[in-house]
PDB file of C-alpha atoms in Angstrom:
ATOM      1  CA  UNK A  22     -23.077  72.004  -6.735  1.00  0.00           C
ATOM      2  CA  UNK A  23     -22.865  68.812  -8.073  1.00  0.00           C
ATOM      3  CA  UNK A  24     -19.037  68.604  -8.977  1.00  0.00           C
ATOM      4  CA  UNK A  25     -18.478  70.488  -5.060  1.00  0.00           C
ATOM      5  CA  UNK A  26     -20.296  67.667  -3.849  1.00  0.00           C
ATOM      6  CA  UNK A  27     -18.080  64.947  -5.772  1.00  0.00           C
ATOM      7  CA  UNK A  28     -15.469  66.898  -4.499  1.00  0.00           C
ATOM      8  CA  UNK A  29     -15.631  66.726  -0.856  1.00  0.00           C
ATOM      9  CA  UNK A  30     -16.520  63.140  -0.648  1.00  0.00           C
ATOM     10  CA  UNK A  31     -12.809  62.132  -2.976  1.00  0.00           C
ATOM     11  CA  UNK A  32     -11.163  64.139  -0.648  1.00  0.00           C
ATOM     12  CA  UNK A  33     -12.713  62.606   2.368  1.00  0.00           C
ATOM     13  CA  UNK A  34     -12.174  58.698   0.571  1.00  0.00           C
ATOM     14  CA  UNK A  35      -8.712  59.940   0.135  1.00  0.00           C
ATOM     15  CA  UNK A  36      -7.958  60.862   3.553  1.00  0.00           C
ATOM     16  CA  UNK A  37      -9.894  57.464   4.878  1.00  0.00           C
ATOM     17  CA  UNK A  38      -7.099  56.108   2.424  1.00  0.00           C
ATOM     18  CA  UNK A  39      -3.954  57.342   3.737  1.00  0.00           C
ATOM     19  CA  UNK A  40      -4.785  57.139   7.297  1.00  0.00           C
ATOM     20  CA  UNK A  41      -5.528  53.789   6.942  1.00  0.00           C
ATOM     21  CA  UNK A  42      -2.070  52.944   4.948  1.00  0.00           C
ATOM     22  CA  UNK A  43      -0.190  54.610   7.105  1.00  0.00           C
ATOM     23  CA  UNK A  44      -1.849  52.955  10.370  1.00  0.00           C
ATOM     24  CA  UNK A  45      -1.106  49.630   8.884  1.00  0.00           C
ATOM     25  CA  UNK A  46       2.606  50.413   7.749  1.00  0.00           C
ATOM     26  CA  UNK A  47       2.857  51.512  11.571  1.00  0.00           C
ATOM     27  CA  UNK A  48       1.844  48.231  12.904  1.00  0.00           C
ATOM     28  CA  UNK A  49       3.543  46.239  10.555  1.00  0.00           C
ATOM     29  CA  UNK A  50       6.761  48.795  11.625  1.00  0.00           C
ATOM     30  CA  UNK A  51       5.483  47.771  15.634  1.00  0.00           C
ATOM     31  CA  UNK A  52       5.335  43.873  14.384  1.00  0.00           C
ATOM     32  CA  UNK A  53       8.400  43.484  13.552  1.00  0.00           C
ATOM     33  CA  UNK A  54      10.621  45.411  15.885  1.00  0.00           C
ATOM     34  CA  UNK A  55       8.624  43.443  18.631  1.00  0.00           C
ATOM     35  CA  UNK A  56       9.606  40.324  17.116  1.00  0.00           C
ATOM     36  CA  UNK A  57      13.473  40.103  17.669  1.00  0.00           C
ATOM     37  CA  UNK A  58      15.193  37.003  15.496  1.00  0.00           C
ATOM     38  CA  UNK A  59      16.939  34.548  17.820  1.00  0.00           C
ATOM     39  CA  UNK A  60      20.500  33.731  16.346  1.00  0.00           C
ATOM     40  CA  UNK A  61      20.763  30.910  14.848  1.00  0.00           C
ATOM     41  CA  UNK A  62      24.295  28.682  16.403  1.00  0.00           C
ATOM     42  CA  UNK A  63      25.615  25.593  14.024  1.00  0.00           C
ATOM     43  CA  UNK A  64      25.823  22.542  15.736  1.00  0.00           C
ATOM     44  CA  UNK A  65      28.292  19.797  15.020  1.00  0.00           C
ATOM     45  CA  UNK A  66      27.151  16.242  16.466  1.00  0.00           C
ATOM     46  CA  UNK A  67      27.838  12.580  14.866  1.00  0.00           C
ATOM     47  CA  UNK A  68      24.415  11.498  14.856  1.00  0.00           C
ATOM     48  CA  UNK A  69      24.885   7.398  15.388  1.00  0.00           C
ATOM     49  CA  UNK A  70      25.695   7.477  19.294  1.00  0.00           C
ATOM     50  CA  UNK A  71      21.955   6.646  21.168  1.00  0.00           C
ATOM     51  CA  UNK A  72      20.570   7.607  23.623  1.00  0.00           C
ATOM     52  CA  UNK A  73      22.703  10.994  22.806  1.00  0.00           C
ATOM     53  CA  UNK A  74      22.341  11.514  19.266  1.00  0.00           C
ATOM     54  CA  UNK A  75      20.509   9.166  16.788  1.00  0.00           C
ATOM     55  CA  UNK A  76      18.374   8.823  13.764  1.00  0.00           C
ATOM     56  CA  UNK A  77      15.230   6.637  14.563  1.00  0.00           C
ATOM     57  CA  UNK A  78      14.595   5.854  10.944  1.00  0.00           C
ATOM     58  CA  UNK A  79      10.711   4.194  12.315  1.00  0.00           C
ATOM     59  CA  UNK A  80       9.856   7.231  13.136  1.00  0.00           C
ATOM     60  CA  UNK A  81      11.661   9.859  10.642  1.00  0.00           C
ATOM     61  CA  UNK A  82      14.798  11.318   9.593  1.00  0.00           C
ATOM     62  CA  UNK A  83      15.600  14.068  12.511  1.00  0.00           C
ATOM     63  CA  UNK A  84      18.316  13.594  14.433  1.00  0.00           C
ATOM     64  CA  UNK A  85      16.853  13.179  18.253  1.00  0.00           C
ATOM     65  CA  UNK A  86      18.431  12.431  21.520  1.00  0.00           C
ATOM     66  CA  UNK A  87      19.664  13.736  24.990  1.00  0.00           C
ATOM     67  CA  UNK A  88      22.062  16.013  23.599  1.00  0.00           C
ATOM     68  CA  UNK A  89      19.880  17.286  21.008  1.00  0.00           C
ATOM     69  CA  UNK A  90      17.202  17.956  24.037  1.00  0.00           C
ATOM     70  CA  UNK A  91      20.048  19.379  25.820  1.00  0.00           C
ATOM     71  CA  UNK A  92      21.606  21.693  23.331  1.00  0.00           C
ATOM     72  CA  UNK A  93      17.834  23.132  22.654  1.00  0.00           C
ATOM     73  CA  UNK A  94      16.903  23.484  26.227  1.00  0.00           C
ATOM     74  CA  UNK A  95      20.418  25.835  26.471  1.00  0.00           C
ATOM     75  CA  UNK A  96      19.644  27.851  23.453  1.00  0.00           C
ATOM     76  CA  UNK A  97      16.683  28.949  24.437  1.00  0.00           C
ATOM     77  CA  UNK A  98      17.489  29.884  27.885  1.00  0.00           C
ATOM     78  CA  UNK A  99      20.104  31.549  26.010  1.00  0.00           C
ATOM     79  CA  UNK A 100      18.405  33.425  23.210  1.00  0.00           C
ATOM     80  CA  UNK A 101      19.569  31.119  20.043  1.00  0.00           C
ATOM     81  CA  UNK A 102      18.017  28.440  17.731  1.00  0.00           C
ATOM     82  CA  UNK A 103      20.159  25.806  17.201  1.00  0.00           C
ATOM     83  CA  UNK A 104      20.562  24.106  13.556  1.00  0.00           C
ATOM     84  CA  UNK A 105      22.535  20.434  13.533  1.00  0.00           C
ATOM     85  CA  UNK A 106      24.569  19.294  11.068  1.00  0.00           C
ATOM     86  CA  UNK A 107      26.351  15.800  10.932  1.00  0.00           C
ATOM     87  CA  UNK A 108      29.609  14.235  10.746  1.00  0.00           C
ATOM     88  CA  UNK A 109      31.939  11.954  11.561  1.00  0.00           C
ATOM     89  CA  UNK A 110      32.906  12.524  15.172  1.00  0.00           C
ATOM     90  CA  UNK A 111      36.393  13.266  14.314  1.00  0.00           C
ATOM     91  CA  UNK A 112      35.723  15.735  11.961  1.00  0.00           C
ATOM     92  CA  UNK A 113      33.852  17.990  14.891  1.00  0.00           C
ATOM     93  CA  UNK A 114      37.191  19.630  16.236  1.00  0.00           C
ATOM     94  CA  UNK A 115      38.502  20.457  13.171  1.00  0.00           C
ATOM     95  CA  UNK A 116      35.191  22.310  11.519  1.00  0.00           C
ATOM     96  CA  UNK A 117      34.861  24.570  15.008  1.00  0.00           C
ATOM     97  CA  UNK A 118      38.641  25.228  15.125  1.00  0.00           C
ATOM     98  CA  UNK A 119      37.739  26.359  11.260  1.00  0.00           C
ATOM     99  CA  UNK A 120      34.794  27.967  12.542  1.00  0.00           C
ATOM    100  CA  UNK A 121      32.109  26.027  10.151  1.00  0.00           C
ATOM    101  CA  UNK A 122      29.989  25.657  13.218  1.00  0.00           C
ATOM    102  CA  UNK A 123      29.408  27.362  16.992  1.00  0.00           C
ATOM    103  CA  UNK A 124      29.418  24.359  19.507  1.00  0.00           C
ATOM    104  CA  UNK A 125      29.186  20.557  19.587  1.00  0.00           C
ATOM    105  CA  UNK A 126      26.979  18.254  22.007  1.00  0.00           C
ATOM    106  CA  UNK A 127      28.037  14.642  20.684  1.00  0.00           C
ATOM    107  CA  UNK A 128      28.682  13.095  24.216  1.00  0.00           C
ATOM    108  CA  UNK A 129      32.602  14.416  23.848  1.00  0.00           C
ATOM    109  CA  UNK A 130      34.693  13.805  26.565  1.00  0.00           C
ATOM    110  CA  UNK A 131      37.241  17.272  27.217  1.00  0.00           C
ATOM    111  CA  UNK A 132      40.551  15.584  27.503  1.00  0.00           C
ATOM    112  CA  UNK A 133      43.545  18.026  27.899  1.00  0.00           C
ATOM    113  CA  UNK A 134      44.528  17.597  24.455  1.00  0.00           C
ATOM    114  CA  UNK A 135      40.516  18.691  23.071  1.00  0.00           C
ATOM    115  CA  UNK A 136      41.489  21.327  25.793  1.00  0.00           C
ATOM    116  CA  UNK A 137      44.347  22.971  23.719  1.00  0.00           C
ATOM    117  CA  UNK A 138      42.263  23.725  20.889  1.00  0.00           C
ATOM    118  CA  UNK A 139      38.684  23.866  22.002  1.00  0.00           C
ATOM    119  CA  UNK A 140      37.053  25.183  25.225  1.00  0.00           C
ATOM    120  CA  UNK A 141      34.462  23.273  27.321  1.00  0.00           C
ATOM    121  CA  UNK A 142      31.400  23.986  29.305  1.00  0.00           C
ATOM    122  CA  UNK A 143      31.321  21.692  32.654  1.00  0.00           C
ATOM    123  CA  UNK A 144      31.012  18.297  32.529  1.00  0.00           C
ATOM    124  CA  UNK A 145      26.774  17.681  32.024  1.00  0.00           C
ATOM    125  CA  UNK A 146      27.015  13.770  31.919  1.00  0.00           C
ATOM    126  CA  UNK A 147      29.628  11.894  33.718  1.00  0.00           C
ATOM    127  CA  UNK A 148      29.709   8.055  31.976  1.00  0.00           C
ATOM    128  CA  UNK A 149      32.300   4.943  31.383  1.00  0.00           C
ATOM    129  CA  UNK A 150      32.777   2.884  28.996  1.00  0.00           C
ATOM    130  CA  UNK A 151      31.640  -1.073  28.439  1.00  0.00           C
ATOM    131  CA  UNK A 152      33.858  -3.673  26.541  1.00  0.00           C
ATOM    132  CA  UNK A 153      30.831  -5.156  23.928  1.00  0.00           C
ATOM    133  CA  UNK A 154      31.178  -8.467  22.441  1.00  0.00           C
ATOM    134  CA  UNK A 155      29.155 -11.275  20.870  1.00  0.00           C
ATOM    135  CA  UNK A 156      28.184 -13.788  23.706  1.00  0.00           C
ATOM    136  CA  UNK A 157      29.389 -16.828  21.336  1.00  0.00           C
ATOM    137  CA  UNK A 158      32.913 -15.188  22.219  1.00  0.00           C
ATOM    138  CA  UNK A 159      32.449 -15.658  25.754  1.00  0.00           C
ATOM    139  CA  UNK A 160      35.264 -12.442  26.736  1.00  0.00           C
ATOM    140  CA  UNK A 161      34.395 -11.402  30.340  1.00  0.00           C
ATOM    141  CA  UNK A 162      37.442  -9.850  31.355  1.00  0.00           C
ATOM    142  CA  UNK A 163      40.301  -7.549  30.162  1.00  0.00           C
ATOM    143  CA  UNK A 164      42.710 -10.312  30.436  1.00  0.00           C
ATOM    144  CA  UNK A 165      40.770 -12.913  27.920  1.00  0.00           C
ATOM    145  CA  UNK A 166      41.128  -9.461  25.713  1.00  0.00           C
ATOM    146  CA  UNK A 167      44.826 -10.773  25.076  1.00  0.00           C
ATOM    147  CA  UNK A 168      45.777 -11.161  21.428  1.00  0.00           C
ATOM    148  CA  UNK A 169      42.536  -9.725  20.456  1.00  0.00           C
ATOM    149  CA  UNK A 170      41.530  -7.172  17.671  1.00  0.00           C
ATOM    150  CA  UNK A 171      39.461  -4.269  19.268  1.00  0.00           C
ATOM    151  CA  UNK A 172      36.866  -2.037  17.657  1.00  0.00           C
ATOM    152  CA  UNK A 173      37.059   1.948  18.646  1.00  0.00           C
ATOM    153  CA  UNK A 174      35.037   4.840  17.105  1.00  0.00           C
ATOM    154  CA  UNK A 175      38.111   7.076  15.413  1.00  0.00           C
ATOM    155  CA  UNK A 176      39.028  10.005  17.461  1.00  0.00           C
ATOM    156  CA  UNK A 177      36.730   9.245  20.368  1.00  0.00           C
ATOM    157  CA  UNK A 178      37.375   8.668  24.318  1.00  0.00           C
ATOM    158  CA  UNK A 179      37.154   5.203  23.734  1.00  0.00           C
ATOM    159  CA  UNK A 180      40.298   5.152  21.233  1.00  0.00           C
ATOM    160  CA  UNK A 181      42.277   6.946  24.166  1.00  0.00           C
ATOM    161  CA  UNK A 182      40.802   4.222  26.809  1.00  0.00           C
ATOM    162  CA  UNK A 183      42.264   0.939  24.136  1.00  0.00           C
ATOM    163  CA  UNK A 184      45.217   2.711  24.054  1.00  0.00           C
ATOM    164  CA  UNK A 185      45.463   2.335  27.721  1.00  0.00           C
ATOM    165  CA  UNK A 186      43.823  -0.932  27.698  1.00  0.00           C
ATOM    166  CA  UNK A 187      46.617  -1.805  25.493  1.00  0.00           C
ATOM    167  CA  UNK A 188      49.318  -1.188  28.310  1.00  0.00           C
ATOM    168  CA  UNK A 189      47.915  -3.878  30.514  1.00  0.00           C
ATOM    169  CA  UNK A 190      47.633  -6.764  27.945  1.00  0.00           C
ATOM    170  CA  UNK A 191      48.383  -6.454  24.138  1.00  0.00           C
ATOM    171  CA  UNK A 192      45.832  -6.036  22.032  1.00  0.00           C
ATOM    172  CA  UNK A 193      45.109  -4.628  18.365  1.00  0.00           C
ATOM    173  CA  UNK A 194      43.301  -1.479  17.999  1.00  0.00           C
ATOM    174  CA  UNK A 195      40.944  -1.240  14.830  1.00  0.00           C
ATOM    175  CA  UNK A 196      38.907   2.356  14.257  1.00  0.00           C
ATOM    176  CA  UNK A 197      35.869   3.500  12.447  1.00  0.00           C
ATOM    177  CA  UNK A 198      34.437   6.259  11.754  1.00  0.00           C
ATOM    178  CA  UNK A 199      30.491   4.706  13.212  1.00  0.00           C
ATOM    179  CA  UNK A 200      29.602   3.362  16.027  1.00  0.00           C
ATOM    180  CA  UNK A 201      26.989   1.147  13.986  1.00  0.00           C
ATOM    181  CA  UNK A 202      30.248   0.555  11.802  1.00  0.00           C
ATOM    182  CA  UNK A 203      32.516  -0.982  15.111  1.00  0.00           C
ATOM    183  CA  UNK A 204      28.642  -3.141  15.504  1.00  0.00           C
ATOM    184  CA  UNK A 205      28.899  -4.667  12.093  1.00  0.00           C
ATOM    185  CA  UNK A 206      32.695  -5.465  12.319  1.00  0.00           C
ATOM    186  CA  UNK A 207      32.027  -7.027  15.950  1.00  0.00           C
ATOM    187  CA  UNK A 208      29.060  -9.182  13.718  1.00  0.00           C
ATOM    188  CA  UNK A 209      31.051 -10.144  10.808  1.00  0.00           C
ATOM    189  CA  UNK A 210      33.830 -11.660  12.923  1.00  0.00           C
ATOM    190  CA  UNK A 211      36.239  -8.504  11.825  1.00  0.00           C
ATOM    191  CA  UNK A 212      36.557  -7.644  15.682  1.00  0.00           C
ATOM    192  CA  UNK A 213      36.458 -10.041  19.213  1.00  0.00           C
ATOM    193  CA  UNK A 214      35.399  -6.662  20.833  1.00  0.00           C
ATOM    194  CA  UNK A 215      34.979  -2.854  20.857  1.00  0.00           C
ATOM    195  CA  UNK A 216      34.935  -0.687  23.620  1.00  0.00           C
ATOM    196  CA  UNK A 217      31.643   2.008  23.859  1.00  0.00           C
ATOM    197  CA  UNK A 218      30.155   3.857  26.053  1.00  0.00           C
ATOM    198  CA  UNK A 219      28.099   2.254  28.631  1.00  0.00           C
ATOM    199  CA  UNK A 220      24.652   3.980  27.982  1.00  0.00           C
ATOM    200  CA  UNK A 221      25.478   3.290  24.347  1.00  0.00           C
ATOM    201  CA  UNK A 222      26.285  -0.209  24.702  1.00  0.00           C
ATOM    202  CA  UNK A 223      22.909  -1.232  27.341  1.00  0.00           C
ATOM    203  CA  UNK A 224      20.940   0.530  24.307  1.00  0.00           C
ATOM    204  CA  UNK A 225      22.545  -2.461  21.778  1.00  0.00           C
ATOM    205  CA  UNK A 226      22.505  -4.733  24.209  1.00  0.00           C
ATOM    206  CA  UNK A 227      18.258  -4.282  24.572  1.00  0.00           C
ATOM    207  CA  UNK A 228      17.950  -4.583  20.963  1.00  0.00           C
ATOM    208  CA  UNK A 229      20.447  -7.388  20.433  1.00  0.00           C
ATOM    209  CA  UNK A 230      20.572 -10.335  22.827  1.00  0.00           C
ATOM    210  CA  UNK A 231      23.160 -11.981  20.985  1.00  0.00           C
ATOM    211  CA  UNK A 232      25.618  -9.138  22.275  1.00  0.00           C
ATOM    212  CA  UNK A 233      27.003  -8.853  25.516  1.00  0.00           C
ATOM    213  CA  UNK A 234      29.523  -6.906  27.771  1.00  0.00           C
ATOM    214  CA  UNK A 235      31.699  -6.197  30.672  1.00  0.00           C
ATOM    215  CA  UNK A 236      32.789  -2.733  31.873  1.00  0.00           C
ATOM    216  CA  UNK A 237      35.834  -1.107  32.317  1.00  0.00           C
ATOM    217  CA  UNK A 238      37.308   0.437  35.452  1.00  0.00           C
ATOM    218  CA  UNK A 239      37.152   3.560  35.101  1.00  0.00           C
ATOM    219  CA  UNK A 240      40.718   5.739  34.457  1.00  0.00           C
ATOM    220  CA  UNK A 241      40.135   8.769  36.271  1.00  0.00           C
ATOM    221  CA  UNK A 242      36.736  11.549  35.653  1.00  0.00           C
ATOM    222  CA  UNK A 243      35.083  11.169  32.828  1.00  0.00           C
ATOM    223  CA  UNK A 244      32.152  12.734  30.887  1.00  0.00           C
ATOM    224  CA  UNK A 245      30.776  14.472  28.011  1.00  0.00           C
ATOM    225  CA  UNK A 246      30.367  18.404  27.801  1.00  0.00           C
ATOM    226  CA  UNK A 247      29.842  21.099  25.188  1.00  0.00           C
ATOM    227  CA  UNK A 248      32.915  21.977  22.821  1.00  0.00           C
ATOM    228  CA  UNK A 249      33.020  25.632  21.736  1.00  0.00           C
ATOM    229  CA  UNK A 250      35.653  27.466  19.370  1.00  0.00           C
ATOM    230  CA  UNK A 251      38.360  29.314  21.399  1.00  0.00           C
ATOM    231  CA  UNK A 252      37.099  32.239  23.225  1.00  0.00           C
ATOM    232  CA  UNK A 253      34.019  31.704  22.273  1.00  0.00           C
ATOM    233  CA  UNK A 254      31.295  34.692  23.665  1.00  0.00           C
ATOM    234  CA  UNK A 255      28.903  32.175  23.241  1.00  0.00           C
ATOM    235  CA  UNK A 256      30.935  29.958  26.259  1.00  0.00           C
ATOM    236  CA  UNK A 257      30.213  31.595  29.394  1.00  0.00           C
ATOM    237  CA  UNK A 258      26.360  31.961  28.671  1.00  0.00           C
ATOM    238  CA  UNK A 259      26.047  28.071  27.987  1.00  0.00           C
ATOM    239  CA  UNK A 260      27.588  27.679  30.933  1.00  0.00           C
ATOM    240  CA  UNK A 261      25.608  29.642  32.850  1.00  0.00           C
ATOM    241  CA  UNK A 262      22.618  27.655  31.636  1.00  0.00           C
ATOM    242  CA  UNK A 263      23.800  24.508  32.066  1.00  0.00           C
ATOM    243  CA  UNK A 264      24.338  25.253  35.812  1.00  0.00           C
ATOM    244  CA  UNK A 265      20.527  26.765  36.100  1.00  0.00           C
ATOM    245  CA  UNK A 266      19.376  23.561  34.636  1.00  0.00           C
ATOM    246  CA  UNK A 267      21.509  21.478  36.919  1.00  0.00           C
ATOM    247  CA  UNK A 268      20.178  23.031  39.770  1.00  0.00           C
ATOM    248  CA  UNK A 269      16.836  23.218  38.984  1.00  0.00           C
ATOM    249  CA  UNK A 270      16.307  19.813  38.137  1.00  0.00           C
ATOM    250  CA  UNK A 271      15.921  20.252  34.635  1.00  0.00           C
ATOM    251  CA  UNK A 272      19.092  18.355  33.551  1.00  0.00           C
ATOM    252  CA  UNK A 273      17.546  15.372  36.102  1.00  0.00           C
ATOM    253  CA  UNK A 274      14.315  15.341  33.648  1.00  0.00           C
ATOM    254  CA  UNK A 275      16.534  15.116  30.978  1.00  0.00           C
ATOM    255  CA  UNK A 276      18.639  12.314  32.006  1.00  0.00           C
ATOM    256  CA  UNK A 277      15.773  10.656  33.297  1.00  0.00           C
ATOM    257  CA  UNK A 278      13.901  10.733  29.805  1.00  0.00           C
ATOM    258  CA  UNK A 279      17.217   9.344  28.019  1.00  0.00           C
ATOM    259  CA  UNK A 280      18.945   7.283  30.758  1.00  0.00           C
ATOM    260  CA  UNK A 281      16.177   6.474  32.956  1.00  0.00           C
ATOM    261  CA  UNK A 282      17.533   8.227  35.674  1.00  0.00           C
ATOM    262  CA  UNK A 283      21.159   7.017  35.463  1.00  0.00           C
ATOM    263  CA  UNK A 284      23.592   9.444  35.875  1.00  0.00           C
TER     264      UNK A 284
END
């Protein structure tokens, strides 16, 4: 009676058991089809360009910024996590025509020649550009620029805009790879000038009054947008939330934030 007894309670522990294993391999099962992983896109940026994309070493080592804010306010509208990677600006073509990352936000102007090997979301920040100098130079104007040696970041807008600078009075065009490179050429006496964008340049000019400035007239639209390998699926939907956010105020906030309201 004894060994009956034993008997029906193992079986019963046993079937406690199993339902209970298989309930929890069911929710586990229920957990993680819920849970859908967001694709992750590569981003390509050249992280010494503030307000847009910087390292403020006082307060760590991520890369922060508008278009970091920007690119993460896209993915998620869009279903993606972004992951940034760094490098010189002119390397950022090259590694999404070679398809070692999705898109770039690093304040990059689409000229027609970007055009032919890249495509381009709409323009999300229109800008222009600011001749820096140190004030002991005393250059206000393109003509004093005559005879001059010129800073530019290599491959940028701003290499384009000395080239036309250069067909109003001669100059000489110098490029680096930094913009805090171009800064410590300008410092050193290397360069009289260099030409940067103007949100760049007010953010050296609060942080260095021995710098000063004059800006260019601007040659025609110009902006920064999102770069994307040819054909890119990934194109249209950015797109698509980059006009939501424009019209919804969102890319306001965001230029407010970074700009303080300047578009």
């Amino acid at each position: 009676m004894k060994k009956l007894s034993l008997l029906i309670i193992s079986l019963f522990v046993v079937g406690i058991l199993a339902a209970c294993g298989t309930s929890t391999k069911e929710s586990n099962d229920a957990s993680s089809g819920s849970e859908e992983e967001k694709k992750v896109l590569k981003m390509g940026t050249s992280a010494d360009y503030p307000p847009f994309e910087y390292i403020d070493t006082a307060k760590g080592s991520d890369i922060i910024g508008f278009d970091i804010d920007l690119a993460n306010a896209l993915a998620e509208k869009t279903g993606y996590e972004i992951e940034v990677q760094d490098m010189d600006f002119n390397s950022l073509i090259p590694a999404l025509q070679a398809k070692q990352i999705d898109i770039v936000l690093a304040g990059m102007t689409p000229t027609p020649e970007r055009k032919e090997n890249v495509d381009f979301s709409d323009i999300y920040y229109s800008k222009d550009q600011t001749v820096i100098t140190l004030k002991d130079n005393d250059l206000k104007s393109v003509e004093e620029l005559k005879d001059k040696t010129i800073g530019v970041q290599l491959g940028s807008i701003q290499e384009e805009a000395a080239v036309e600078l250069s067909k109003q009075v001669t100059i000489k065009i110098e490029n680096r790879n930094k913009i805090s490179d171009i800064i410590q050429e300008l410092k050193t006496g290397r360069f009289d000038a260099a030409i940067i964008e103007t949100a760049v340049a007010d953010g050296y000019f609060e942080t260095d009054k021995n710098l000063t400035g004059f800006k260019l007239e601007a040659a025609g639209d110009a902006g920064s947008a999102v770069a994307f390998q040819k054909d890119s699926p990934v194109t249209k939907k950015f797109n698509d939330a980059l006009i939501e956010m424009k019209e919804n105020g969102e890319l306001d906030e965001l230029i407010a934030k970074w700009f303080g309201g300047e578009k």
